[in-house]
């Protein structure tokens, strides 16, 4: 029951977002040690995290500084076609189930952490600059404690070729391009394409 509050177990969900932590070191409502505790593990893996500790700042010292707006400007949400790796881990799909193109629907073991690591072919720098796209894409997904999930394929509809694998198993019966998504369910250790579950 406490898993939804175990923030560090889900910290890698922020890998494909910019993270900006700002805290006053004189905050009497929430000690600055909490911000520091989050900064330390994020700094070990996050490529785009910034931290600012305001000397003498209380709980509402004001965060409308230029540094905040500069961070927003420099961290425009990535086009889904340029998201090479996405990690998404949760404790309960009833609380939060979707991140970008993945929806976690049913766990093997309820209330234990479940998730995916999704890797896909992305555009080159030249293709991004010219607003071009790849013609073929490979999506490889590794799952954790997952029985049913959905992959949205809207960013793949124009492709000439799409290859999908889940936990090393090639998924051949993708309803693409007829549909812009696919539902998958694991039975006896094998993934199969299914209709939308009830």
Tab-separated table of C-alpha atoms in Angstrom:
chain	number	residue	atom	x	y	z
A	1	UNK	CA	0.000	0.000	0.000
A	2	UNK	CA	2.927	2.351	0.587
A	3	UNK	CA	4.505	1.797	-2.835
A	4	UNK	CA	2.909	4.863	-4.534
A	5	UNK	CA	4.843	7.048	-2.055
A	6	UNK	CA	8.201	5.380	-2.742
A	7	UNK	CA	9.319	8.131	-5.084
A	8	UNK	CA	12.866	6.907	-5.624
A	9	UNK	CA	11.537	3.594	-7.003
A	10	UNK	CA	9.991	5.617	-9.846
A	11	UNK	CA	12.657	8.295	-10.288
A	12	UNK	CA	13.799	7.019	-13.689
A	13	UNK	CA	10.374	7.970	-15.083
A	14	UNK	CA	11.843	11.475	-15.230
A	15	UNK	CA	14.674	10.391	-17.523
A	16	UNK	CA	12.973	11.831	-20.637
A	17	UNK	CA	11.943	15.082	-18.913
A	18	UNK	CA	14.029	17.969	-17.673
A	19	UNK	CA	14.157	18.165	-13.872
A	20	UNK	CA	14.626	21.455	-12.028
A	21	UNK	CA	14.789	21.321	-8.228
A	22	UNK	CA	14.625	24.636	-6.380
A	23	UNK	CA	14.416	24.965	-2.605
A	24	UNK	CA	15.034	27.555	0.085
A	25	UNK	CA	17.536	26.389	2.698
A	26	UNK	CA	15.522	28.121	5.470
A	27	UNK	CA	12.247	26.393	4.558
A	28	UNK	CA	10.462	25.582	7.831
A	29	UNK	CA	7.539	23.716	6.187
A	30	UNK	CA	9.628	21.227	4.204
A	31	UNK	CA	13.303	20.893	5.097
A	32	UNK	CA	15.856	21.416	2.352
A	33	UNK	CA	17.206	17.955	3.193
A	34	UNK	CA	14.276	16.551	1.159
A	35	UNK	CA	15.436	18.369	-1.994
A	36	UNK	CA	19.003	17.299	-1.368
A	37	UNK	CA	17.864	13.690	-0.908
A	38	UNK	CA	16.190	13.798	-4.334
A	39	UNK	CA	19.111	15.564	-6.017
A	40	UNK	CA	21.723	12.983	-5.025
A	41	UNK	CA	20.297	9.888	-6.766
A	42	UNK	CA	18.994	11.862	-9.764
A	43	UNK	CA	22.472	13.286	-10.340
A	44	UNK	CA	23.845	9.771	-10.809
A	45	UNK	CA	21.843	9.126	-14.002
A	46	UNK	CA	19.829	12.136	-15.159
A	47	UNK	CA	21.346	13.969	-18.163
A	48	UNK	CA	19.387	17.189	-17.691
A	49	UNK	CA	18.848	18.066	-14.058
A	50	UNK	CA	19.417	21.464	-12.464
A	51	UNK	CA	19.437	22.270	-8.785
A	52	UNK	CA	19.198	25.640	-7.054
A	53	UNK	CA	19.259	26.152	-3.323
A	54	UNK	CA	18.288	29.668	-2.249
A	55	UNK	CA	20.322	30.834	0.758
A	56	UNK	CA	17.923	32.176	3.385
A	57	UNK	CA	14.902	31.279	1.264
A	58	UNK	CA	11.766	30.107	3.067
A	59	UNK	CA	8.891	28.020	1.807
A	60	UNK	CA	7.542	30.713	-0.536
A	61	UNK	CA	10.598	32.830	-1.268
A	62	UNK	CA	9.572	33.108	-4.924
A	63	UNK	CA	10.487	30.915	-7.861
A	64	UNK	CA	9.723	33.370	-10.664
A	65	UNK	CA	13.405	33.914	-11.382
A	66	UNK	CA	14.925	34.046	-14.833
A	67	UNK	CA	16.717	30.734	-14.191
A	68	UNK	CA	13.313	28.992	-14.036
A	69	UNK	CA	12.176	30.458	-17.340
A	70	UNK	CA	15.544	29.722	-18.956
A	71	UNK	CA	15.130	26.101	-17.893
A	72	UNK	CA	11.629	25.934	-19.417
A	73	UNK	CA	12.923	27.464	-22.655
A	74	UNK	CA	15.776	24.943	-22.873
A	75	UNK	CA	13.572	21.933	-22.119
A	76	UNK	CA	10.896	21.803	-24.727
A	77	UNK	CA	9.078	18.469	-24.627
A	78	UNK	CA	10.855	16.048	-26.959
A	79	UNK	CA	9.070	14.966	-30.092
A	80	UNK	CA	8.086	11.358	-29.529
A	81	UNK	CA	10.004	10.414	-32.710
A	82	UNK	CA	13.208	11.582	-30.976
A	83	UNK	CA	12.737	9.679	-27.718
A	84	UNK	CA	15.319	6.922	-27.972
A	85	UNK	CA	14.867	5.453	-24.474
A	86	UNK	CA	11.906	5.761	-22.160
A	87	UNK	CA	11.574	4.207	-18.729
A	88	UNK	CA	8.199	4.049	-17.010
A	89	UNK	CA	7.625	2.341	-13.653
A	90	UNK	CA	4.604	2.558	-11.359
A	91	UNK	CA	3.067	0.676	-8.452
A	92	UNK	CA	-0.558	0.762	-9.583
A	93	UNK	CA	-1.997	1.399	-13.085
A	94	UNK	CA	-5.111	2.785	-11.382
A	95	UNK	CA	-3.079	5.762	-10.152
A	96	UNK	CA	-0.993	6.654	-13.195
A	97	UNK	CA	-0.854	4.418	-16.224
A	98	UNK	CA	0.387	6.347	-19.282
A	99	UNK	CA	3.690	7.880	-20.254
A	100	UNK	CA	4.183	9.084	-23.810
A	101	UNK	CA	3.343	6.077	-26.032
A	102	UNK	CA	2.986	3.358	-23.388
A	103	UNK	CA	-0.071	2.564	-21.239
A	104	UNK	CA	0.361	0.009	-18.467
A	105	UNK	CA	-2.932	-1.778	-17.946
A	106	UNK	CA	-2.660	-4.931	-15.839
A	107	UNK	CA	0.026	-6.286	-13.521
A	108	UNK	CA	1.064	-9.901	-12.985
A	109	UNK	CA	1.226	-9.244	-9.230
A	110	UNK	CA	-1.086	-6.466	-8.046
A	111	UNK	CA	0.395	-3.436	-6.265
A	112	UNK	CA	3.979	-4.468	-6.845
A	113	UNK	CA	6.015	-2.231	-9.130
A	114	UNK	CA	5.487	-2.753	-12.848
A	115	UNK	CA	6.899	-0.995	-15.854
A	116	UNK	CA	8.734	-0.930	-19.146
A	117	UNK	CA	11.975	0.175	-20.702
A	118	UNK	CA	11.227	1.132	-24.305
A	119	UNK	CA	13.922	1.756	-26.925
A	120	UNK	CA	13.219	2.877	-30.467
A	121	UNK	CA	14.943	3.999	-33.633
A	122	UNK	CA	15.045	7.800	-33.743
A	123	UNK	CA	15.745	10.466	-36.328
A	124	UNK	CA	19.248	11.676	-37.055
A	125	UNK	CA	20.227	15.264	-36.299
A	126	UNK	CA	19.955	16.081	-40.014
A	127	UNK	CA	16.475	14.555	-40.184
A	128	UNK	CA	15.355	16.578	-37.155
A	129	UNK	CA	16.787	19.779	-38.619
A	130	UNK	CA	14.944	19.197	-41.913
A	131	UNK	CA	11.797	17.898	-40.160
A	132	UNK	CA	12.195	14.566	-41.946
A	133	UNK	CA	11.544	11.166	-40.458
A	134	UNK	CA	12.886	7.650	-40.571
A	135	UNK	CA	11.214	5.225	-42.958
A	136	UNK	CA	11.736	2.199	-40.707
A	137	UNK	CA	11.529	1.953	-36.934
A	138	UNK	CA	12.372	-0.751	-34.422
A	139	UNK	CA	10.741	-0.650	-30.982
A	140	UNK	CA	12.175	-2.938	-28.299
A	141	UNK	CA	10.373	-3.183	-24.968
A	142	UNK	CA	11.434	-4.917	-21.777
A	143	UNK	CA	8.702	-5.385	-19.171
A	144	UNK	CA	8.552	-5.802	-15.403
A	145	UNK	CA	5.579	-7.431	-13.635
A	146	UNK	CA	3.263	-6.709	-16.549
A	147	UNK	CA	0.418	-8.792	-17.964
A	148	UNK	CA	-1.386	-6.362	-20.317
A	149	UNK	CA	-0.326	-3.066	-21.885
A	150	UNK	CA	-0.867	-0.818	-24.874
A	151	UNK	CA	1.586	0.755	-27.308
A	152	UNK	CA	0.421	3.832	-29.194
A	153	UNK	CA	1.801	3.843	-32.735
A	154	UNK	CA	0.572	7.211	-34.020
A	155	UNK	CA	4.188	8.303	-34.512
A	156	UNK	CA	4.730	5.227	-36.727
A	157	UNK	CA	1.778	5.495	-39.111
A	158	UNK	CA	3.785	6.867	-42.040
A	159	UNK	CA	6.585	4.280	-41.848
A	160	UNK	CA	7.335	1.706	-44.519
A	161	UNK	CA	8.435	-0.844	-41.918
A	162	UNK	CA	7.882	-1.331	-38.196
A	163	UNK	CA	9.488	-4.039	-36.067
A	164	UNK	CA	8.274	-4.625	-32.519
A	165	UNK	CA	9.698	-6.925	-29.865
A	166	UNK	CA	8.691	-7.413	-26.238
A	167	UNK	CA	11.007	-9.183	-23.789
A	168	UNK	CA	13.009	-10.471	-26.751
A	169	UNK	CA	9.945	-11.919	-28.490
A	170	UNK	CA	9.209	-10.605	-31.970
A	171	UNK	CA	5.577	-9.478	-32.319
A	172	UNK	CA	4.508	-10.260	-35.867
A	173	UNK	CA	0.731	-9.731	-35.863
A	174	UNK	CA	0.731	-5.965	-35.284
A	175	UNK	CA	-2.517	-4.344	-36.515
A	176	UNK	CA	-0.452	-1.620	-38.139
A	177	UNK	CA	-1.027	0.535	-40.139
A	178	UNK	CA	-4.724	-0.368	-39.907
A	179	UNK	CA	-4.705	0.828	-36.279
A	180	UNK	CA	-2.589	3.410	-34.507
A	181	UNK	CA	-2.127	1.236	-31.402
A	182	UNK	CA	-1.651	-2.350	-30.290
A	183	UNK	CA	-2.757	-4.156	-27.127
A	184	UNK	CA	-0.533	-6.967	-25.831
A	185	UNK	CA	-1.195	-9.630	-23.211
A	186	UNK	CA	1.142	-12.212	-21.724
A	187	UNK	CA	-0.118	-15.782	-21.406
A	188	UNK	CA	2.154	-18.626	-20.285
A	189	UNK	CA	5.191	-16.399	-20.765
A	190	UNK	CA	4.360	-15.420	-24.369
A	191	UNK	CA	3.100	-12.047	-25.599
A	192	UNK	CA	0.141	-11.953	-27.972
A	193	UNK	CA	-1.786	-9.187	-29.707
A	194	UNK	CA	-5.326	-8.882	-28.320
A	195	UNK	CA	-8.410	-6.743	-28.835
A	196	UNK	CA	-8.990	-3.910	-26.402
A	197	UNK	CA	-9.578	-5.527	-23.005
A	198	UNK	CA	-12.841	-5.027	-21.126
